[in-house]
Amino acid sequence: MSQFSSHFSYVNGVLHAEGVSLATVAEQFGTPTYVYSKAALLANFASYADACAGRDALVCYAMKANSNLAILDLLARQGAGFDIVSGGELLRVLAAGGDPRKVIFSGVGKSVAEMQLALTHDILCFNVESIPELHRLNEVAGAMGKTARISLRVNPNVDAKTHPYIATGLKANKFGVAFDDALATYRTAAKLPHLEVTGIDCHIGSQLLDDAPLLEALDRLIELIDQLGSEGIVLRHLDIGGGIGIQYGEAGEADPVPVGDYLGRLFARIDAWRAERHAGVPIKVIFEPGRSIVGDTGVLLTRVEYLKHGEEKNFCIVDAAMNDMSRPTLYQAWMDMQPVVQGQSEAQTYDVVGPICESGDWLARDRALAVQAGDLLVMHCAGAYGMTMSSNYNTRGRAAEVIVDGSASCEVRKRENPADLYALESRLA
Ligand SMILES: *Cc1c(COP(=O)(O)O)cnc(C)c1O
């Protein structure tokens, strides 16, 4: 029934994560709860790792998609590196036992303190996004007596054909250095004494179902690598970013390109280029996937509190809300919702909404659901940009997180209590 990860399926009419009934998870850990499948996570990582086998390549998981320590630990054990966007994320990598030498640091606003932290831990590379950032990093590294390895995030100006909030490679976006300014920026970087120019990177957007824009971006990066090489600036890695999409199950949605197919085409182009004009120069290929590693590995498990039948709409009011999962209201994202137990009642059309005092607090609209108050629902494909984008709005504690491994389930983040939420606050003396 579920067309998503094979690790979530109905057994005797009850949805299971691997060998564990989600009804049991709800009983044991309460709701709302994020439930992840370990096998699904490892399979997704393997789709990258297998396609990279025998090559000089590194998969740096973009951990902003889901940064639970248990997830990071599982991926680190598989050899993953990490793409971070803050000092806090670097501390998470360290806490999870990840290797800082496999960390790349993206983002347009790196602070001095974040640069110092990353230099202290000798990360693999800073993905620099502007000229002022180059100068700041050069100064910070110099003051510490260190050299910072850098890559420039180049904006290849290709249209990723995705939602405007998640398209990042167009001229109008805040990210990266414009393609036409890249050569000059590299020349500037190469002259700064405390920087070592090692690579080039891009990230053109998220939830890309087709790899054509990524291959177009690759061609543009290769063009720059060739030009830089002719000026004596020799790059040692090429980082194509993340962005491969997943199937959310909306009617009419195109199928996402399989990761292996995309990597096959990408490596074929790189091999052809190297055979033709880049022979003998080793170049490591780096990927920064987020959603395609964790997106379909998790569901958000929630319980129906009330059914409310209005004049124009029926509402299914659940205990999860926009503070737990903001993708629908933030990006108008369509996410599939299904009952945990099938065939309990007649289907009716509902808007699935949470308890938060905002009209924007909805999870799904106009869905045929056979549910009653007290039933459990799941939101599928909630593993990426779910928990990491959650908030405490309305003094709601964040959901618990559980990882299922075969027939075992393990709570990897406890549900927050209200007292946790105001622990850092105080009244005036
Ligand atoms: C968010 C992000 C990614 C991951 O994107 P996905 O679409 O989740 O694969 C990779 N690189 C950078 C720089 C990002 O900001």
Coordinates of C-alpha atoms and ligand atoms in Angstrom, one line a residue:
M1 CA 0.0 0.0 0.0
S2 CA 2.7 2.5 0.9
Q3 CA 4.6 3.4 -2.2
F4 CA 7.4 4.9 -0.2
S5 CA 10.2 3.1 1.5
S6 CA 9.8 -0.6 1.5
H7 CA 10.7 -0.5 5.2
F8 CA 7.3 1.0 6.0
S9 CA 4.5 -1.4 5.1
Y10 CA 1.1 -2.7 6.3
V11 CA 1.2 -6.1 8.1
N12 CA -2.4 -7.4 8.7
G13 CA -3.7 -3.9 8.1
V14 CA -1.4 -2.2 10.6
L15 CA 1.4 0.0 9.4
H16 CA 4.9 -1.2 10.6
A17 CA 8.3 0.3 10.5
E18 CA 10.4 -2.7 9.7
G19 CA 9.2 -5.3 12.2
V20 CA 7.5 -2.9 14.7
S21 CA 3.9 -1.9 14.6
L22 CA 3.5 1.9 14.8
A23 CA 0.5 1.3 17.1
T24 CA 3.0 -0.2 19.6
V25 CA 5.4 2.7 19.1
A26 CA 2.6 5.1 19.9
E27 CA 1.7 3.1 23.0
Q28 CA 5.3 3.0 24.2
F29 CA 6.5 6.5 23.4
G30 CA 3.4 8.6 22.9
T31 CA 2.6 11.0 20.1
P32 CA 3.5 13.0 18.2
T33 CA 6.7 11.0 17.5
Y34 CA 9.1 10.8 14.6
V35 CA 9.8 7.2 13.8
Y36 CA 12.8 6.3 11.6
S37 CA 13.9 3.0 10.0
K38 CA 17.5 2.2 10.4
A39 CA 17.5 -0.2 7.4
A40 CA 16.0 2.5 5.2
L41 CA 18.7 5.0 6.2
L42 CA 21.5 2.5 5.5
A43 CA 19.9 1.6 2.2
N44 CA 19.8 5.2 1.1
F45 CA 23.4 5.8 2.1
A46 CA 24.4 2.7 0.3
S47 CA 22.8 4.0 -2.9
Y48 CA 25.5 6.7 -2.8
A49 CA 28.3 4.7 -1.4
D50 CA 27.8 1.8 -3.9
A51 CA 27.8 4.2 -6.9
C52 CA 31.1 5.8 -5.5
A53 CA 32.8 2.4 -4.8
G54 CA 36.4 2.4 -6.0
R55 CA 36.4 6.1 -6.7
D56 CA 37.9 9.1 -5.0
A57 CA 34.6 10.3 -3.7
L58 CA 33.1 11.5 -0.4
V59 CA 29.5 11.7 0.6
C60 CA 29.1 14.6 3.1
Y61 CA 25.6 14.2 4.5
A62 CA 23.9 17.6 4.7
M63 CA 22.9 17.2 8.3
K64 CA 20.5 20.1 8.4
A65 CA 18.0 17.7 7.0
N66 CA 18.1 15.6 10.2
S67 CA 20.8 16.0 12.8
N68 CA 19.8 13.5 15.5
L69 CA 23.0 12.1 17.0
A70 CA 21.9 8.5 16.4
I71 CA 21.4 9.2 12.7
L72 CA 24.8 11.0 12.4
D73 CA 26.4 8.1 14.3
L74 CA 24.9 5.5 11.9
L75 CA 26.1 7.4 8.9
A76 CA 29.5 8.2 10.3
R77 CA 30.0 4.4 10.8
Q78 CA 29.3 3.9 7.1
G79 CA 32.1 6.4 6.3
A80 CA 30.0 9.5 5.7
G81 CA 31.4 12.9 6.0
F82 CA 29.1 15.9 6.9
D83 CA 28.1 19.1 5.3
I84 CA 27.5 21.6 8.1
V85 CA 26.0 25.1 8.1
S86 CA 26.8 26.2 11.7
G87 CA 29.2 25.7 14.5
G88 CA 26.4 23.9 16.4
E89 CA 26.3 21.3 13.7
L90 CA 30.0 20.7 14.0
L91 CA 29.6 20.1 17.7
R92 CA 26.9 17.6 16.9
V93 CA 29.3 15.8 14.5
L94 CA 31.9 15.6 17.2
A95 CA 29.3 14.4 19.8
A96 CA 28.1 11.7 17.4
G97 CA 31.7 10.4 16.9
G98 CA 32.0 11.8 13.3
D99 CA 35.4 12.7 11.8
P100 CA 35.9 16.5 11.5
R101 CA 38.4 15.8 8.7
K102 CA 35.4 14.8 6.6
V103 CA 33.4 18.0 7.4
I104 CA 32.7 20.7 4.9
F105 CA 31.3 24.0 6.1
S106 CA 28.6 25.7 3.9
G107 CA 26.6 28.9 4.5
V108 CA 26.7 32.6 3.8
G109 CA 27.1 33.9 7.3
K110 CA 29.9 32.1 9.1
S111 CA 30.9 34.0 12.2
V112 CA 34.4 34.4 13.6
A113 CA 33.7 32.0 16.4
E114 CA 32.4 29.4 14.0
M115 CA 35.5 29.7 11.8
Q116 CA 37.7 29.4 14.9
L117 CA 35.9 26.3 16.0
A118 CA 36.1 24.7 12.6
L119 CA 39.8 25.5 12.3
T120 CA 40.5 24.1 15.7
H121 CA 39.0 20.8 14.5
D122 CA 40.8 21.0 11.2
I123 CA 37.8 20.4 9.0
L124 CA 38.2 19.3 5.4
C125 CA 37.1 22.5 3.7
F126 CA 35.2 25.8 4.1
N127 CA 32.8 26.4 1.3
V128 CA 33.2 30.1 1.0
E129 CA 30.3 32.1 -0.4
S130 CA 31.6 35.7 -0.8
I131 CA 34.7 37.9 -1.0
P132 CA 34.3 39.4 2.5
E133 CA 34.1 35.8 3.9
L134 CA 37.4 35.0 2.1
H135 CA 39.1 38.0 3.9
R136 CA 37.6 37.2 7.3
L137 CA 38.6 33.5 7.0
N138 CA 42.1 34.5 6.0
E139 CA 42.4 36.8 9.0
V140 CA 41.0 34.3 11.5
A141 CA 43.3 31.5 10.2
G142 CA 46.3 33.8 10.2
A143 CA 45.7 34.8 13.8
M144 CA 45.5 31.2 14.8
G145 CA 48.7 30.3 12.8
K146 CA 46.7 28.0 10.5
T147 CA 45.8 27.6 6.9
A148 CA 42.2 27.2 5.9
R149 CA 41.3 24.9 3.0
I150 CA 38.7 26.6 0.9
S151 CA 36.4 25.9 -2.0
L152 CA 34.3 28.6 -3.6
R153 CA 30.6 28.1 -3.9
V154 CA 29.9 29.1 -7.4
N155 CA 26.5 30.0 -8.6
P156 CA 26.2 28.2 -12.0
N157 CA 22.9 30.1 -12.8
V158 CA 21.0 27.0 -13.8
D159 CA 17.3 26.6 -13.1
A160 CA 16.7 23.7 -10.8
K161 CA 13.0 23.9 -11.6
T162 CA 11.9 23.5 -8.0
H163 CA 10.0 25.6 -5.4
P164 CA 11.4 29.1 -5.3
Y165 CA 12.2 28.8 -1.6
I166 CA 14.4 25.8 -2.3
A167 CA 16.0 26.9 -5.5
T168 CA 19.5 28.3 -4.7
G169 CA 21.5 28.4 -7.9
L170 CA 19.9 31.3 -9.7
K171 CA 21.4 34.8 -10.0
A172 CA 18.8 36.2 -7.7
N173 CA 19.7 33.9 -4.8
K174 CA 21.8 35.0 -1.8
F175 CA 24.1 31.9 -2.2
G176 CA 27.5 31.6 -3.7
V177 CA 29.7 33.7 -6.0
A178 CA 28.3 34.6 -9.4
F179 CA 29.6 32.4 -12.2
D180 CA 31.0 35.4 -14.1
D181 CA 32.9 36.6 -10.9
A182 CA 34.3 33.2 -10.0
L183 CA 37.7 33.5 -11.8
A184 CA 38.5 36.8 -10.3
T185 CA 37.4 35.6 -6.9
Y186 CA 39.7 32.6 -7.2
R187 CA 42.6 34.8 -8.1
T188 CA 41.9 36.9 -5.0
A189 CA 41.7 33.8 -2.8
A190 CA 44.9 32.3 -4.3
K191 CA 46.8 35.4 -3.1
L192 CA 45.6 35.3 0.5
P193 CA 48.4 33.8 2.6
H194 CA 46.4 31.8 5.1
L195 CA 44.0 30.2 2.6
E196 CA 44.7 27.1 0.5
V197 CA 42.4 26.9 -2.5
T198 CA 41.5 23.2 -2.8
G199 CA 38.1 22.9 -4.5
I200 CA 34.9 24.2 -6.1
D201 CA 31.4 23.6 -5.1
C202 CA 27.8 24.4 -5.9
H203 CA 24.3 23.5 -4.6
I204 CA 21.6 24.5 -7.0
G205 CA 18.5 23.6 -5.1
S206 CA 16.5 20.9 -3.3
Q207 CA 13.9 18.3 -4.3
L208 CA 15.2 18.0 -7.8
L209 CA 13.4 15.1 -9.5
D210 CA 15.5 15.3 -12.7
D211 CA 19.3 15.3 -12.8
A212 CA 19.6 17.4 -16.0
P213 CA 20.1 20.7 -14.1
L214 CA 22.8 19.0 -11.9
L215 CA 24.7 17.7 -15.0
E216 CA 24.4 21.2 -16.5
A217 CA 25.9 22.6 -13.3
L218 CA 28.7 20.0 -13.4
D219 CA 29.6 21.2 -16.9
R220 CA 29.9 24.7 -15.7
L221 CA 32.1 23.7 -12.8
I222 CA 34.3 21.7 -15.2
E223 CA 34.6 24.8 -17.4
L224 CA 35.9 26.8 -14.5
I225 CA 38.3 24.1 -13.3
D226 CA 39.8 24.0 -16.8
Q227 CA 40.2 27.8 -16.9
L228 CA 41.7 27.9 -13.4
G229 CA 44.1 25.1 -14.3
S230 CA 45.4 27.1 -17.2
E231 CA 46.2 29.9 -14.8
G232 CA 48.0 27.6 -12.4
I233 CA 45.2 27.3 -9.8
V234 CA 44.8 23.6 -9.6
L235 CA 41.7 22.3 -7.8
R236 CA 41.7 18.9 -6.0
H237 CA 38.0 18.5 -5.4
L238 CA 34.7 19.1 -7.1
D239 CA 31.6 19.3 -4.9
I240 CA 28.3 19.1 -6.8
G241 CA 26.1 19.7 -3.7
G242 CA 23.0 17.8 -2.9
G243 CA 19.4 18.3 -4.1
I244 CA 18.1 14.9 -5.4
G245 CA 14.5 14.7 -4.6
I246 CA 12.3 12.0 -3.2
Q247 CA 8.8 10.8 -4.0
Y248 CA 6.2 12.4 -1.7
G249 CA 3.3 10.7 -3.5
E250 CA 1.3 13.7 -4.7
A251 CA -0.9 13.0 -7.8
G252 CA 1.0 13.8 -11.0
E253 CA 4.4 14.0 -9.3
A254 CA 7.3 13.0 -11.6
D255 CA 9.4 10.1 -10.4
P256 CA 12.7 11.1 -8.9
V257 CA 15.8 10.1 -10.7
P258 CA 17.4 7.0 -8.9
V259 CA 20.5 8.1 -7.1
G260 CA 22.6 5.4 -8.9
D261 CA 21.5 6.5 -12.3
Y262 CA 22.4 10.1 -11.5
L263 CA 25.8 9.2 -10.1
G264 CA 26.5 7.0 -13.1
R265 CA 25.8 9.8 -15.5
L266 CA 27.8 12.3 -13.4
F267 CA 30.9 10.0 -13.2
A268 CA 30.6 9.2 -16.9
R269 CA 30.9 12.9 -17.7
I270 CA 33.8 13.3 -15.2
D271 CA 35.6 10.3 -16.7
A272 CA 35.2 11.6 -20.2
W273 CA 36.5 15.1 -19.2
R274 CA 39.5 13.6 -17.4
A275 CA 40.3 11.3 -20.3
E276 CA 40.1 14.3 -22.7
R277 CA 41.6 17.2 -21.0
H278 CA 42.3 16.6 -17.3
A279 CA 44.4 13.4 -17.3
G280 CA 46.8 12.8 -14.4
V281 CA 45.2 15.4 -12.2
P282 CA 43.4 13.6 -9.3
I283 CA 40.1 15.1 -8.4
K284 CA 37.9 14.0 -5.5
V285 CA 34.2 14.2 -6.1
I286 CA 32.1 15.3 -3.1
F287 CA 28.3 15.1 -2.7
E288 CA 26.1 16.9 -0.1
P289 CA 22.9 14.9 -0.1
G290 CA 20.4 15.6 2.6
R291 CA 16.8 14.8 1.7
S292 CA 17.6 11.7 -0.4
I293 CA 19.5 10.2 2.5
V294 CA 16.8 10.7 5.3
G295 CA 13.6 11.9 3.7
D296 CA 11.8 8.6 3.2
T297 CA 13.4 7.0 6.3
G298 CA 11.0 8.6 8.7
V299 CA 7.3 9.1 9.5
L300 CA 5.6 11.5 11.8
L301 CA 3.2 9.5 14.0
T302 CA 0.3 11.5 15.4
R303 CA -3.1 10.8 17.0
V304 CA -6.4 12.2 16.0
E305 CA -7.8 14.4 18.9
Y306 CA -11.1 15.5 17.3
L307 CA -13.1 15.4 14.1
K308 CA -14.8 18.6 13.5
H309 CA -17.4 18.9 10.7
G310 CA -17.9 22.4 9.4
E311 CA -20.1 23.9 6.7
E312 CA -17.4 24.0 4.1
K313 CA -14.7 21.8 5.5
N314 CA -14.2 18.9 7.7
F315 CA -11.2 19.1 10.0
C316 CA -9.2 16.2 11.4
I317 CA -7.5 17.8 14.4
V318 CA -4.3 15.9 15.4
D319 CA -1.8 16.2 18.1
A320 CA 1.1 17.1 15.7
A321 CA 1.3 20.6 14.4
M322 CA 3.2 23.1 12.3
N323 CA 5.7 23.4 15.1
D324 CA 6.6 19.7 14.5
M325 CA 6.4 19.7 10.7
S326 CA 6.5 23.1 9.0
R327 CA 7.1 22.0 5.4
P328 CA 3.4 22.2 4.4
T329 CA 2.8 25.7 5.7
L330 CA 6.3 26.9 4.8
Y331 CA 6.6 25.6 1.3
Q332 CA 3.0 24.5 0.5
A333 CA 4.6 21.0 0.5
W334 CA 2.3 18.1 -0.1
M335 CA 2.9 15.2 2.3
D336 CA 1.0 12.0 2.4
M337 CA -1.1 11.1 5.4
Q338 CA -2.4 7.6 6.1
P339 CA -4.1 5.8 9.0
V340 CA -1.9 3.4 10.9
V341 CA -4.8 0.9 11.0
Q342 CA -6.5 0.4 7.7
G343 CA -10.2 0.1 6.9
Q344 CA -11.6 1.2 10.3
S345 CA -14.4 3.5 9.0
E346 CA -15.8 5.3 5.9
A347 CA -13.5 7.8 4.2
Q348 CA -14.4 11.5 4.3
T349 CA -12.5 14.5 3.1
Y350 CA -10.6 16.4 5.7
D351 CA -8.0 19.1 6.3
V352 CA -5.6 17.7 8.8
V353 CA -4.7 20.5 11.2
G354 CA -2.9 20.9 14.5
P355 CA -3.8 22.6 17.8
I356 CA -1.7 25.7 17.2
C357 CA -3.5 29.1 17.1
E358 CA -2.6 30.0 13.4
S359 CA -4.6 29.4 10.3
G360 CA -1.3 28.3 8.8
D361 CA -1.3 25.3 11.1
W362 CA -2.1 22.6 8.7
L363 CA -0.4 19.4 7.7
A364 CA -2.5 18.2 4.8
R365 CA -5.6 19.5 2.9
D366 CA -8.5 17.9 1.2
R367 CA -7.5 14.3 2.0
A368 CA -9.8 11.3 1.9
L369 CA -9.2 9.7 5.3
A370 CA -11.1 6.9 7.0
V371 CA -10.5 8.0 10.6
Q372 CA -12.1 8.4 14.0
A373 CA -11.1 10.4 17.0
G374 CA -8.4 8.5 18.8
D375 CA -7.0 6.8 15.7
L376 CA -3.3 7.1 14.7
L377 CA -2.1 8.7 11.5
V378 CA 1.3 9.0 9.9
M379 CA 2.7 11.6 7.7
H380 CA 5.0 9.8 5.3
C381 CA 8.5 11.0 4.2
A382 CA 9.0 13.1 7.2
G383 CA 12.6 12.2 7.8
A384 CA 14.1 15.3 6.2
Y385 CA 13.4 18.9 7.3
G386 CA 10.9 17.8 9.9
M387 CA 12.4 17.6 13.3
T388 CA 15.3 19.9 12.5
M389 CA 12.8 22.7 11.5
S390 CA 10.6 22.2 14.5
S391 CA 10.0 24.9 17.1
N392 CA 8.5 25.4 20.5
Y393 CA 5.7 27.7 19.3
N394 CA 2.8 27.7 21.7
T395 CA 5.1 26.2 24.3
R396 CA 4.8 22.8 22.7
G397 CA 7.6 20.4 23.5
R398 CA 9.3 18.9 20.5
A399 CA 8.3 15.4 19.5
A400 CA 10.1 12.3 20.6
E401 CA 12.3 10.5 18.0
V402 CA 12.5 6.7 17.8
I403 CA 14.7 4.5 15.5
V404 CA 13.4 1.1 14.6
D405 CA 15.9 -1.6 13.9
G406 CA 14.3 -4.9 12.9
S407 CA 12.0 -5.8 15.8
A408 CA 13.6 -3.3 18.2
S409 CA 12.7 0.3 18.8
C410 CA 14.9 2.8 20.5
E411 CA 14.1 6.3 21.7
V412 CA 16.9 8.5 20.4
R413 CA 15.4 11.8 21.6
K414 CA 13.1 12.2 24.5
R415 CA 9.9 14.3 24.2
E416 CA 10.5 17.8 25.6
N417 CA 8.7 18.8 28.7
P418 CA 7.3 22.3 29.2
A419 CA 9.8 22.8 32.0
D420 CA 12.7 22.1 29.5
L421 CA 11.2 24.9 27.4
Y422 CA 11.5 27.7 30.0
A423 CA 14.6 26.3 31.8
L424 CA 16.8 29.1 30.4
E425 CA 14.3 31.9 31.2
S426 CA 14.1 33.9 34.4
R427 CA 11.8 36.4 36.0
L428 CA 13.2 39.9 36.8
A429 CA 14.7 40.2 40.3
Ligands
LIG1 C1 20.5 22.0 2.2 C2 21.8 21.8 1.5 C3 22.1 20.6 1.0 C4 21.2 19.4 1.0 O1 20.1 19.5 0.1 P1 19.1 18.3 -0.1 O2 18.2 18.9 -1.1 O3 18.5 18.0 1.2 O4 19.9 17.2 -0.7 C5 23.4 20.4 0.4 N1 24.3 21.5 0.4 C6 24.0 22.7 0.8 C7 24.9 23.8 0.8 C8 22.7 22.9 1.4 O5 22.4 24.1 1.9

